[in-house]
PDB file of C-alpha atoms in Angstrom:
ATOM      1  CA  ARG J1382       0.123   0.332   0.235  1.00 78.00           C
ATOM      2  CA  GLU J1383       2.356   2.572  -0.985  1.00 87.00           C
ATOM      3  CA  LEU J1384       2.053   3.705  -3.650  1.00 92.00           C
ATOM      4  CA  ALA J1385       3.771   7.163  -3.539  1.00 88.00           C
ATOM      5  CA  SER J1386       6.582   3.996  -3.662  1.00 89.00           C
ATOM      6  CA  ALA J1387       5.296   2.226  -5.713  1.00 93.00           C
ATOM      7  CA  ILE J1388       5.698   5.867  -8.455  1.00 93.00           C
ATOM      8  CA  CYS J1389       9.210   6.619  -8.216  1.00 91.00           C
ATOM      9  CA  LYS J1390      10.347   3.501  -8.691  1.00 94.00           C
ATOM     10  CA  ALA J1391       8.025   3.257 -11.669  1.00 96.00           C
ATOM     11  CA  PHE J1392      10.605   6.393 -12.772  1.00 95.00           C
ATOM     12  CA  ILE J1393      13.783   4.165 -11.531  1.00 95.00           C
ATOM     13  CA  VAL J1394      12.607   2.047 -13.426  1.00 97.00           C
ATOM     14  CA  LEU J1395      11.829   4.126 -16.690  1.00 97.00           C
ATOM     15  CA  LYS J1396      15.682   6.335 -16.643  1.00 97.00           C
ATOM     16  CA  GLU J1397      17.379   3.598 -16.201  1.00 97.00           C
ATOM     17  CA  ARG J1398      15.973   2.012 -20.019  1.00 96.00           C
ATOM     18  CA  LEU J1399      15.906   5.353 -21.033  1.00 96.00           C
ATOM     19  CA  CYS J1400      19.263   5.671 -20.647  1.00 96.00           C
ATOM     20  CA  LYS J1401      20.887   2.268 -21.451  1.00 95.00           C
ATOM     21  CA  ARG J1402      18.471   1.083 -24.549  1.00 94.00           C
ATOM     22  CA  PHE J1403      19.594   5.166 -25.919  1.00 93.00           C
ATOM     23  CA  ARG J1404      22.739   4.779 -24.832  1.00 94.00           C
ATOM     24  CA  VAL J1405      22.948   8.165 -22.730  1.00 95.00           C
ATOM     25  CA  SER J1406      24.155   9.656 -19.394  1.00 96.00           C
ATOM     26  CA  ARG J1407      22.101   7.871 -16.916  1.00 96.00           C
ATOM     27  CA  ASP J1408      23.091  11.935 -14.971  1.00 97.00           C
ATOM     28  CA  LEU J1409      20.125  12.560 -16.710  1.00 96.00           C
ATOM     29  CA  ASP J1410      16.605  13.068 -15.761  1.00 94.00           C
ATOM     30  CA  GLY J1411      12.482  14.179 -16.113  1.00 93.00           C
ATOM     31  CA  SER J1412      12.549  16.925 -18.680  1.00 93.00           C
ATOM     32  CA  GLU J1413      16.305  17.089 -19.912  1.00 95.00           C
ATOM     33  CA  LEU J1414      16.373  13.532 -20.375  1.00 96.00           C
ATOM     34  CA  ALA J1415      13.233  13.585 -22.256  1.00 96.00           C
ATOM     35  CA  ASN J1416      14.441  16.303 -24.734  1.00 94.00           C
ATOM     36  CA  THR J1417      17.929  14.210 -25.542  1.00 95.00           C
ATOM     37  CA  ILE J1418      16.556  11.466 -26.381  1.00 94.00           C
ATOM     38  CA  PHE J1419      13.322  12.422 -28.184  1.00 94.00           C
ATOM     39  CA  GLY J1420      13.981  16.446 -28.173  1.00 92.00           C
ATOM     40  CA  LYS J1421      13.566  18.794 -31.493  1.00 88.00           C
ATOM     41  CA  ASN J1422      17.694  18.738 -32.207  1.00 83.00           C
ATOM     42  CA  SER J1423      18.107  15.070 -31.058  1.00 86.00           C
ATOM     43  CA  ASN J1424      20.493  12.776 -32.794  1.00 81.00           C
ATOM     44  CA  VAL J1425      20.057  10.019 -30.173  1.00 84.00           C
ATOM     45  CA  ILE J1426      16.711   8.516 -32.333  1.00 82.00           C
ATOM     46  CA  LYS J1427      15.696   8.823 -36.508  1.00 78.00           C
ATOM     47  CA  ALA J1428      12.881   5.637 -35.843  1.00 79.00           C
ATOM     48  CA  LEU J1429      10.291   8.049 -35.347  1.00 87.00           C
ATOM     49  CA  ASN J1430       9.999  10.902 -37.700  1.00 88.00           C
ATOM     50  CA  GLU J1431       9.150  14.401 -35.871  1.00 89.00           C
ATOM     51  CA  SER J1432       5.774  14.972 -34.786  1.00 92.00           C
ATOM     52  CA  GLU J1433       5.894  10.641 -33.716  1.00 91.00           C
ATOM     53  CA  ARG J1434       9.667  12.448 -31.561  1.00 91.00           C
ATOM     54  CA  GLN J1435       8.005  15.357 -29.779  1.00 93.00           C
ATOM     55  CA  SER J1436       4.963  12.958 -29.047  1.00 94.00           C
ATOM     56  CA  MET J1437       7.374  11.163 -27.170  1.00 94.00           C
ATOM     57  CA  ARG J1438       8.975  14.107 -26.089  1.00 95.00           C
ATOM     58  CA  ASP J1439       6.301  16.263 -24.231  1.00 96.00           C
ATOM     59  CA  LEU J1440       3.969  12.782 -22.953  1.00 96.00           C
ATOM     60  CA  LEU J1441       7.261  12.130 -21.198  1.00 95.00           C
ATOM     61  CA  ALA J1442       8.171  15.859 -19.706  1.00 94.00           C
ATOM     62  CA  GLY J1443       3.811  15.575 -18.403  1.00 94.00           C
ATOM     63  CA  LEU J1444       4.194  12.795 -16.580  1.00 94.00           C
ATOM     64  CA  TYR J1445       7.733  13.365 -15.004  1.00 93.00           C
ATOM     65  CA  GLY J1446       6.757  16.661 -14.029  1.00 90.00           C
ATOM     66  CA  ALA J1447       3.115  15.051 -13.441  1.00 88.00           C
ATOM     67  CA  PHE J1448       3.134  12.498 -11.813  1.00 89.00           C
ATOM     68  CA  ARG J1449       7.060  11.779 -10.521  1.00 85.00           C
ATOM     69  CA  ASN J1450       8.257  15.420  -9.134  1.00 74.00           C
ATOM     70  CA  ARG J1451       5.018  15.313  -7.481  1.00 76.00           C
ATOM     71  CA  HIS J1452       5.236  12.496  -6.127  1.00 69.00           C
ATOM     72  CA  ALA J1453       9.081  13.189  -4.791  1.00 68.00           C
ATOM     73  CA  HIS J1454       9.598  16.770  -3.376  1.00 67.00           C
ATOM     74  CA  ARG J1455       5.538  16.094  -1.837  1.00 69.00           C
ATOM     75  CA  ASP J1456       4.362  13.570   1.260  1.00 74.00           C
ATOM     76  CA  GLU J1457       1.133  13.277  -1.215  1.00 77.00           C
ATOM     77  CA  GLU J1458      -0.649   9.832  -1.105  1.00 84.00           C
ATOM     78  CA  PRO J1459      -1.561   8.676  -4.723  1.00 90.00           C
ATOM     79  CA  SER J1460      -5.204   6.799  -4.934  1.00 92.00           C
ATOM     80  CA  TRP J1461      -5.765   3.551  -6.820  1.00 95.00           C
ATOM     81  CA  ALA J1462      -6.660   4.975  -9.799  1.00 95.00           C
ATOM     82  CA  GLU J1463      -3.798   6.824 -10.860  1.00 93.00           C
ATOM     83  CA  THR J1464      -0.937   4.683  -9.537  1.00 94.00           C
ATOM     84  CA  ASP J1465      -2.575   2.558 -11.614  1.00 96.00           C
ATOM     85  CA  ALA J1466      -3.042   4.779 -14.784  1.00 95.00           C
ATOM     86  CA  VAL J1467       0.655   5.605 -14.200  1.00 95.00           C
ATOM     87  CA  ILE J1468       2.275   3.121 -13.683  1.00 96.00           C
ATOM     88  CA  SER J1469       0.276   1.992 -16.753  1.00 97.00           C
ATOM     89  CA  MET J1470       1.005   4.655 -19.233  1.00 97.00           C
ATOM     90  CA  ILE J1471       5.132   3.514 -17.703  1.00 97.00           C
ATOM     91  CA  ASN J1472       4.701   0.790 -18.536  1.00 97.00           C
ATOM     92  CA  HIS J1473       3.145   1.124 -22.543  1.00 96.00           C
ATOM     93  CA  VAL J1474       6.237   3.920 -22.627  1.00 96.00           C
ATOM     94  CA  LEU J1475       8.566   1.078 -21.515  1.00 96.00           C
ATOM     95  CA  GLN J1476       6.705  -1.277 -24.760  1.00 96.00           C
ATOM     96  CA  ARG J1477       6.493   1.198 -27.549  1.00 92.00           C
ATOM     97  CA  ILE J1478      10.992   2.133 -26.597  1.00 92.00           C
ATOM     98  CA  SER J1479      11.739  -1.911 -26.516  1.00 91.00           C
ATOM     99  CA  GLN J1480      10.174  -2.056 -30.401  1.00 88.00           C
ATOM    100  CA  MET J1481      12.185   0.804 -31.644  1.00 84.00           C
ATOM    101  CA  LYS J1482      14.862   1.078 -33.918  1.00 67.00           C
TER     102      LYS J1482
END
């Protein structure tokens, strides 16, 4: 029943997999990580067109800003529904990045 902890740990898995998959520095996190991989001037990923890359960048930056930061920096317990939604979205992102070339 440690829902905030589950969300934080899901973001740790997301960060580690992004860094490993796209061979970027583990020092990157949050929107900086999203920009490095999927940003407009990124040379990291070429499998997506510009619109798809921007959408992934926006999704990741939004996830970090709206959910990870709130639970990592505040003592706020999320609902079961929010936890399920966040973990499901992270799972979807992990599936998508595993398919990217």
